[in-house]
Every structure is written in structure tokens, then in C-alpha cells.
């Protein structure tokens, strides 16, 4: 290859995965190692990361793997306990993807993970604020409805919060909606469906908008049967439980999450590199500075008033959007006025849940 060609303006892309030795972290890192746009993949964990990095290093793609494991001394509470590994893992990263934290066991809700995972998120957020404040941050760690609020509050504390660059990863709900509707119809071509999902990422906070799918499935006879539609919606809202039960104590969704996380990352990267604009939902802070947010809030306000609902518009919401070099390009608010009555009722319930989950995240940071 020529070394004299100076016309290549493609930026150097560094991606960091925090929690890379875990059930999601490993397959996600494998998929990222195959990505032709990535130059460096920094893998960080508190255990087992040298083996994962060595293994991935044998793959003959151009992505350079760097390995970062938290050292024992970084665990102490002394002033000298700077976590150099974490600092090195995230410095100069364009994207930081975070699947660090405990997964559920049968009988647990995502909310039951809050105490442990919020503490993990706190350390990671503080390091990102100090050493990689301009990166785009994708949070997978549950409970997403609350952990994203933890990140936001810490970023605000450090005065580095950029609402266009902080994402809760909720795309698995969209992936499941596409798969489950396909199964219900004829089991073919699940990824030809494109079901928008709004709200949050747990149980009744998840609102799949089947009436707004790209394939006109709202006209399908099958969905006119209220029982079939209800069980489809329930399956999407509680898809995570299906996996937790099947894994029987050995964790929650990992492979489908790695697939979904990689899909979301690629959609953002396509916008970032100006290759292709694709619309997808993510759980974000509804900051008025983001194009489309004022319209989204106005439409939600009108909807709530019209239905005499005394519900606060959530500060965070999964909503469809597009991406560019700065993170979020544009938020799509048009789904609000296209919701049918059933979807509106689901949204009101979701908003109530999200408000409680967000409050938990905010209180954790300020207590
Ligand atoms: N957003 C979503 O749609 C989904 C989210 N999840 C969540 O993702 C998280 C990870 O799930 P799994 O990979 O299955 O769990 P896992 O237990 O297999 O892996 C978690 C990894 O995080 C690491 N870790 C723990 N503390 C850490 C710290 N302080 N810094 C860096 N890494 C640390 C662990 O060592 C482990 O390797 C869970 O909270 C789970 O609930 C899971 C599926 C879907
Ligand atoms: O259910 C869980 O705990 C993991 C998760 O978020 C999902 O699979 O959607």
C-alpha cells in the first residue's frame, strides 16, 4: 500500500468497550474487531481481559486491539488509586460502549440491579468526564432507564454534559419486535421489518409502535385480534425475561444484545462518518438544544392535556433519531401524533415508570 497518499481524510476511530470480558462484552468485541472503519479497539474490564484480548488479536483484520485490566492497587481507597488502565482505555476514544455490570437472575427485575450497577457506572462516568469528555457514550448496563440518568448527572457535575452524545442502548427491543412480528406472520425476513420502539427499556416502559412499522402491518388481520396483539406486545416488553428464564441462572441476553449493540453502533458510525443516514431509537435526555426536541415535548404536552393525564413529560425517552459527527442530528417527533389509542395508553403507563426510574438515578448521584 502507498504511504505517500495524503488524500485520505478518514478519521482515526478508537472504540472502547468497558466490561469487555463479559457475556455481552466478548461477542460485541468480536463483532467490532470485524469492523473495517475501526482503527483501535480498547478492551477494559476488572477481570479476564488479557485472555479475551489475546484471542481477538489472532483474527486477521486491521483493527488494533489494546488490553486494559484494572490493577489491584487501583482498588484501594488511597489517593494514589488512579485507575491508569481505565484512563488509558478511554483516552482519545471516539466511542465508548459500556456493557459493564451485573446481569439479572430469574426472579429479579432490572431495577434490582440498580445499586451495584449504579456504583459501577459512577466510576466509569467520572473517568470519562475527566479523561474522555468528548467521546460518544453508549450505555448498555441495566437498568438503562436509571443508569443513563446517573451518567447524565455525573457529566453535569463535571460540566462536560453534551446531550447529543449520551445514549441508552434500547435497540434490542426493536430487534425483538422485528423478529416476533415476522414469526407471527410467516417467520421469514425478520430484518425487513422496522418497528419503531419508544419509551424506556424495561417491562411496561417499552412501547413498540407496531402501527407505525415500515411494512403496513397495522392492516394485518392477525393484529386486529386484540389477544394476539396483546401477547405480541407483552412478548416484546418482557423479551428479556424469556432469555433470563431460558438461561436458568446463567445470566440474560448476551448474543442478541451483542448483535443489537453492534447494529446500533454501526448506525451511529454511519452518521458520524457521513456514509448513510439511518433512523433508530435510543434512550436520551430530552434537551431543548437537540433539533426536534422542542417539537417532541410540545406534541407530548398536547397529547397529555387532551387525555387529561397529569403525567410529567419524562426527562429521558427512547425516541427515533438520526446521527452525524456530533452525535444526534435530528430527533423524530412525528410518531407522537401517529400513535393509535392503544399505543397512547401504553405510552402514558411508560412515562410514569420512566419518571420513577429517572428519579432513582438522579437521587443516587445527589445523595
Ligand atoms: N441494554 C440492554 O438492552 C441490555 C442490557 N444488559 C445489561 O448489560 C449488563 C452486562 O450484561 P452481561 O454482559 O450479560 O454481564 P456479565 O456479568 O457477563 O459481564 C459484565 C462484565 O462487566 C464487568 N465489570 C464489572 N464491574 C466492572 C467495572 N467496575 N468496570 C468494568 N467492567 C466491570 C465484569 O467483570 C464482566 O466481565 C448487565 O447489566 C445487563 O443487565 C443485558 C442485555 C440487554
Ligand atoms: O432482561 C435483561 O435483564 C437484559 C435486558 O435488558 C434484555 O434482555 O432486554
mmCIF file of N, CA and C in Angstrom, residues 148-216:
data_model
loop_
_atom_site.group_PDB
_atom_site.id
_atom_site.type_symbol
_atom_site.label_atom_id
_atom_site.label_comp_id
_atom_site.label_asym_id
_atom_site.label_seq_id
_atom_site.Cartn_x
_atom_site.Cartn_y
_atom_site.Cartn_z
ATOM 1 N N UNK A 148 -28.589 5.694 32.667
ATOM 2 C CA UNK A 148 -28.314 6.827 31.767
ATOM 3 C C UNK A 148 -28.472 8.143 32.540
ATOM 4 N N UNK A 149 -29.447 8.169 33.452
ATOM 5 C CA UNK A 149 -29.625 9.371 34.289
ATOM 6 C C UNK A 149 -28.422 9.549 35.216
ATOM 7 N N UNK A 150 -27.846 8.437 35.702
ATOM 8 C CA UNK A 150 -26.647 8.524 36.544
ATOM 9 C C UNK A 150 -25.511 9.170 35.745
ATOM 10 N N UNK A 151 -25.296 8.689 34.526
ATOM 11 C CA UNK A 151 -24.239 9.259 33.674
ATOM 12 C C UNK A 151 -24.480 10.752 33.445
ATOM 13 N N UNK A 152 -25.726 11.084 33.127
ATOM 14 C CA UNK A 152 -26.019 12.490 32.814
ATOM 15 C C UNK A 152 -25.709 13.383 34.020
ATOM 16 N N UNK A 153 -26.172 12.965 35.193
ATOM 17 C CA UNK A 153 -25.970 13.790 36.389
ATOM 18 C C UNK A 153 -24.483 13.962 36.689
ATOM 19 N N UNK A 154 -23.701 12.884 36.504
ATOM 20 C CA UNK A 154 -22.263 12.986 36.778
ATOM 21 C C UNK A 154 -21.587 13.888 35.734
ATOM 22 N N UNK A 155 -21.982 13.745 34.488
ATOM 23 C CA UNK A 155 -21.412 14.614 33.444
ATOM 24 C C UNK A 155 -21.756 16.087 33.719
ATOM 25 N N UNK A 156 -22.968 16.337 34.203
ATOM 26 C CA UNK A 156 -23.357 17.719 34.527
ATOM 27 C C UNK A 156 -22.484 18.244 35.664
ATOM 28 N N UNK A 157 -22.285 17.381 36.686
ATOM 29 C CA UNK A 157 -21.430 17.752 37.830
ATOM 30 C C UNK A 157 -20.040 18.175 37.364
ATOM 31 N N UNK A 158 -19.514 17.464 36.378
ATOM 32 C CA UNK A 158 -18.166 17.760 35.867
ATOM 33 C C UNK A 158 -18.196 18.803 34.748
ATOM 34 N N UNK A 159 -19.411 19.300 34.490
ATOM 35 C CA UNK A 159 -19.566 20.358 33.489
ATOM 36 C C UNK A 159 -19.156 19.937 32.070
ATOM 37 N N UNK A 160 -19.373 18.696 31.722
ATOM 38 C CA UNK A 160 -18.994 18.244 30.375
ATOM 39 C C UNK A 160 -20.191 17.623 29.636
ATOM 40 N N UNK A 161 -21.403 17.751 30.206
ATOM 41 C CA UNK A 161 -22.534 17.016 29.607
ATOM 42 C C UNK A 161 -22.894 17.565 28.235
ATOM 43 N N UNK A 162 -22.891 16.669 27.249
ATOM 44 C CA UNK A 162 -23.351 17.003 25.903
ATOM 45 C C UNK A 162 -24.503 16.059 25.564
ATOM 46 N N UNK A 163 -25.744 16.568 25.585
ATOM 47 C CA UNK A 163 -26.916 15.683 25.414
ATOM 48 C C UNK A 163 -26.952 14.959 24.069
ATOM 49 N N UNK A 164 -26.173 15.461 23.098
ATOM 50 C CA UNK A 164 -26.167 14.794 21.784
ATOM 51 C C UNK A 164 -25.264 13.573 21.768
ATOM 52 N N UNK A 165 -24.522 13.369 22.871
ATOM 53 C CA UNK A 165 -23.511 12.299 22.853
ATOM 54 C C UNK A 165 -23.713 11.224 23.919
ATOM 55 N N UNK A 166 -24.879 11.202 24.547
ATOM 56 C CA UNK A 166 -25.121 10.197 25.591
ATOM 57 C C UNK A 166 -26.343 9.353 25.212
ATOM 58 N N UNK A 167 -26.123 8.046 25.077
ATOM 59 C CA UNK A 167 -27.177 7.154 24.577
ATOM 60 C C UNK A 167 -27.413 5.949 25.482
ATOM 61 N N UNK A 168 -28.655 5.683 25.797
ATOM 62 C CA UNK A 168 -29.024 4.403 26.391
ATOM 63 C C UNK A 168 -29.356 3.462 25.241
ATOM 64 N N UNK A 169 -28.772 2.256 25.281
ATOM 65 C CA UNK A 169 -28.931 1.330 24.152
ATOM 66 C C UNK A 169 -30.214 0.513 24.349
ATOM 67 N N UNK A 170 -31.232 0.830 23.549
ATOM 68 C CA UNK A 170 -32.536 0.166 23.673
ATOM 69 C C UNK A 170 -32.910 -0.597 22.407
ATOM 70 N N UNK A 171 -31.964 -0.702 21.490
ATOM 71 C CA UNK A 171 -32.264 -1.256 20.165
ATOM 72 C C UNK A 171 -32.688 -2.727 20.209
ATOM 73 N N UNK A 172 -32.349 -3.433 21.301
ATOM 74 C CA UNK A 172 -32.761 -4.841 21.373
ATOM 75 C C UNK A 172 -34.290 -4.967 21.331
ATOM 76 N N UNK A 173 -34.990 -3.975 21.850
ATOM 77 C CA UNK A 173 -36.454 -4.009 21.827
ATOM 78 C C UNK A 173 -36.975 -3.909 20.389
ATOM 79 N N UNK A 174 -36.292 -3.141 19.575
ATOM 80 C CA UNK A 174 -36.631 -3.002 18.156
ATOM 81 C C UNK A 174 -36.305 -4.302 17.403
ATOM 82 N N UNK A 175 -35.133 -4.867 17.711
ATOM 83 C CA UNK A 175 -34.721 -6.128 17.065
ATOM 84 C C UNK A 175 -35.739 -7.225 17.396
ATOM 85 N N UNK A 176 -36.131 -7.281 18.681
ATOM 86 C CA UNK A 176 -37.127 -8.294 19.091
ATOM 87 C C UNK A 176 -38.468 -8.050 18.401
ATOM 88 N N UNK A 177 -38.890 -6.804 18.312
ATOM 89 C CA UNK A 177 -40.187 -6.504 17.672
ATOM 90 C C UNK A 177 -40.182 -6.994 16.233
ATOM 91 N N UNK A 178 -39.080 -6.745 15.516
ATOM 92 C CA UNK A 178 -38.978 -7.184 14.114
ATOM 93 C C UNK A 178 -39.060 -8.709 14.033
ATOM 94 N N UNK A 179 -38.341 -9.377 14.928
ATOM 95 C CA UNK A 179 -38.295 -10.845 14.903
ATOM 96 C C UNK A 179 -39.658 -11.442 15.250
ATOM 97 N N UNK A 180 -40.274 -10.911 16.299
ATOM 98 C CA UNK A 180 -41.516 -11.524 16.788
ATOM 99 C C UNK A 180 -42.683 -11.287 15.813
ATOM 100 N N UNK A 181 -42.703 -10.111 15.160
ATOM 101 C CA UNK A 181 -43.793 -9.872 14.197
ATOM 102 C C UNK A 181 -43.597 -10.781 12.986
ATOM 103 N N UNK A 182 -42.338 -10.983 12.600
ATOM 104 C CA UNK A 182 -42.064 -11.873 11.480
ATOM 105 C C UNK A 182 -42.502 -13.301 11.808
ATOM 106 N N UNK A 183 -42.189 -13.760 13.033
ATOM 107 C CA UNK A 183 -42.581 -15.111 13.462
ATOM 108 C C UNK A 183 -44.082 -15.282 13.387
ATOM 109 N N UNK A 184 -44.793 -14.223 13.749
ATOM 110 C CA UNK A 184 -46.248 -14.286 13.787
ATOM 111 C C UNK A 184 -46.840 -14.361 12.383
ATOM 112 N N UNK A 185 -46.135 -13.755 11.425
ATOM 113 C CA UNK A 185 -46.674 -13.717 10.064
ATOM 114 C C UNK A 185 -46.274 -14.984 9.304
ATOM 115 N N UNK A 186 -44.999 -15.137 8.992
ATOM 116 C CA UNK A 186 -44.600 -16.365 8.273
ATOM 117 C C UNK A 186 -43.173 -16.799 8.612
ATOM 118 N N UNK A 187 -42.549 -16.090 9.553
ATOM 119 C CA UNK A 187 -41.215 -16.494 10.007
ATOM 120 C C UNK A 187 -40.095 -16.126 9.056
ATOM 121 N N UNK A 188 -40.411 -15.379 7.997
ATOM 122 C CA UNK A 188 -39.339 -15.046 7.042
ATOM 123 C C UNK A 188 -38.940 -13.574 7.158
ATOM 124 N N UNK A 189 -37.737 -13.308 6.719
ATOM 125 C CA UNK A 189 -37.188 -11.952 6.570
ATOM 126 C C UNK A 189 -37.441 -11.008 7.750
ATOM 127 N N UNK A 190 -37.100 -11.439 8.973
ATOM 128 C CA UNK A 190 -37.375 -10.552 10.119
ATOM 129 C C UNK A 190 -36.736 -9.180 9.997
ATOM 130 N N UNK A 191 -35.558 -9.108 9.349
ATOM 131 C CA UNK A 191 -34.927 -7.783 9.324
ATOM 132 C C UNK A 191 -35.440 -6.892 8.198
ATOM 133 N N UNK A 192 -36.505 -7.356 7.510
ATOM 134 C CA UNK A 192 -37.195 -6.457 6.576
ATOM 135 C C UNK A 192 -38.224 -5.606 7.316
ATOM 136 N N UNK A 193 -38.569 -6.049 8.533
ATOM 137 C CA UNK A 193 -39.500 -5.251 9.330
ATOM 138 C C UNK A 193 -38.708 -4.159 10.043
ATOM 139 N N UNK A 194 -39.361 -3.073 10.301
ATOM 140 C CA UNK A 194 -38.702 -1.968 11.004
ATOM 141 C C UNK A 194 -39.729 -1.340 11.939
ATOM 142 N N UNK A 195 -39.823 -1.922 13.129
ATOM 143 C CA UNK A 195 -40.831 -1.467 14.092
ATOM 144 C C UNK A 195 -40.199 -0.434 15.030
ATOM 145 N N UNK A 196 -40.684 0.809 15.000
ATOM 146 C CA UNK A 196 -40.143 1.784 15.950
ATOM 147 C C UNK A 196 -40.581 1.438 17.375
ATOM 148 N N UNK A 197 -39.666 1.626 18.313
ATOM 149 C CA UNK A 197 -39.998 1.380 19.722
ATOM 150 C C UNK A 197 -39.598 2.622 20.508
ATOM 151 N N UNK A 198 -40.529 3.111 21.329
ATOM 152 C CA UNK A 198 -40.254 4.321 22.116
ATOM 153 C C UNK A 198 -40.417 4.001 23.599
ATOM 154 N N UNK A 199 -40.131 4.988 24.450
ATOM 155 C CA UNK A 199 -40.333 4.802 25.892
ATOM 156 C C UNK A 199 -39.035 4.581 26.615
ATOM 157 N N UNK A 200 -38.931 3.392 27.264
ATOM 158 C CA UNK A 200 -37.712 3.076 28.023
ATOM 159 C C UNK A 200 -37.287 1.657 27.723
ATOM 160 N N UNK A 201 -36.514 1.063 28.643
ATOM 161 C CA UNK A 201 -36.068 -0.316 28.406
ATOM 162 C C UNK A 201 -36.305 -1.208 29.626
ATOM 163 N N UNK A 202 -37.584 -1.384 29.964
ATOM 164 C CA UNK A 202 -37.931 -2.443 30.922
ATOM 165 C C UNK A 202 -39.446 -2.546 30.982
ATOM 166 N N UNK A 203 -39.926 -3.786 30.851
ATOM 167 C CA UNK A 203 -41.355 -4.079 31.010
ATOM 168 C C UNK A 203 -42.268 -3.066 30.348
ATOM 169 N N UNK A 204 -43.183 -2.522 31.162
ATOM 170 C CA UNK A 204 -44.201 -1.631 30.604
ATOM 171 C C UNK A 204 -43.662 -0.273 30.153
ATOM 172 N N UNK A 205 -42.379 -0.007 30.388
ATOM 173 C CA UNK A 205 -41.848 1.262 29.846
ATOM 174 C C UNK A 205 -41.478 1.116 28.368
ATOM 175 N N UNK A 206 -41.488 -0.123 27.865
ATOM 176 C CA UNK A 206 -41.168 -0.363 26.446
ATOM 177 C C UNK A 206 -42.462 -0.246 25.624
ATOM 178 N N UNK A 207 -42.469 0.637 24.630
ATOM 179 C CA UNK A 207 -43.685 0.844 23.827
ATOM 180 C C UNK A 207 -43.400 0.584 22.344
ATOM 181 N N UNK A 208 -43.637 -0.653 21.877
ATOM 182 C CA UNK A 208 -43.441 -0.928 20.451
ATOM 183 C C UNK A 208 -44.611 -0.349 19.655
ATOM 184 N N UNK A 209 -44.287 0.375 18.574
ATOM 185 C CA UNK A 209 -45.339 1.027 17.778
ATOM 186 C C UNK A 209 -45.580 0.203 16.515
ATOM 187 N N UNK A 210 -46.265 -0.940 16.697
ATOM 188 C CA UNK A 210 -46.488 -1.816 15.536
ATOM 189 C C UNK A 210 -47.305 -1.113 14.454
ATOM 190 N N UNK A 211 -48.134 -0.154 14.853
ATOM 191 C CA UNK A 211 -48.965 0.525 13.840
ATOM 192 C C UNK A 211 -48.110 1.425 12.944
ATOM 193 N N UNK A 212 -46.857 1.678 13.347
ATOM 194 C CA UNK A 212 -46.003 2.573 12.563
ATOM 195 C C UNK A 212 -44.825 1.847 11.919
ATOM 196 N N UNK A 213 -44.972 0.532 11.751
ATOM 197 C CA UNK A 213 -43.908 -0.235 11.099
ATOM 198 C C UNK A 213 -43.803 0.131 9.616
ATOM 199 N N UNK A 214 -42.636 -0.086 9.037
ATOM 200 C CA UNK A 214 -42.445 0.207 7.608
ATOM 201 C C UNK A 214 -43.349 -0.658 6.729
ATOM 202 N N UNK A 215 -43.460 -1.968 7.059
ATOM 203 C CA UNK A 215 -44.378 -2.829 6.309
ATOM 204 C C UNK A 215 -45.751 -2.549 6.915
ATOM 205 N N UNK A 216 -46.752 -2.366 6.125
ATOM 206 C CA UNK A 216 -48.012 -1.886 6.675
ATOM 207 C C UNK A 216 -48.721 -2.983 7.463
#
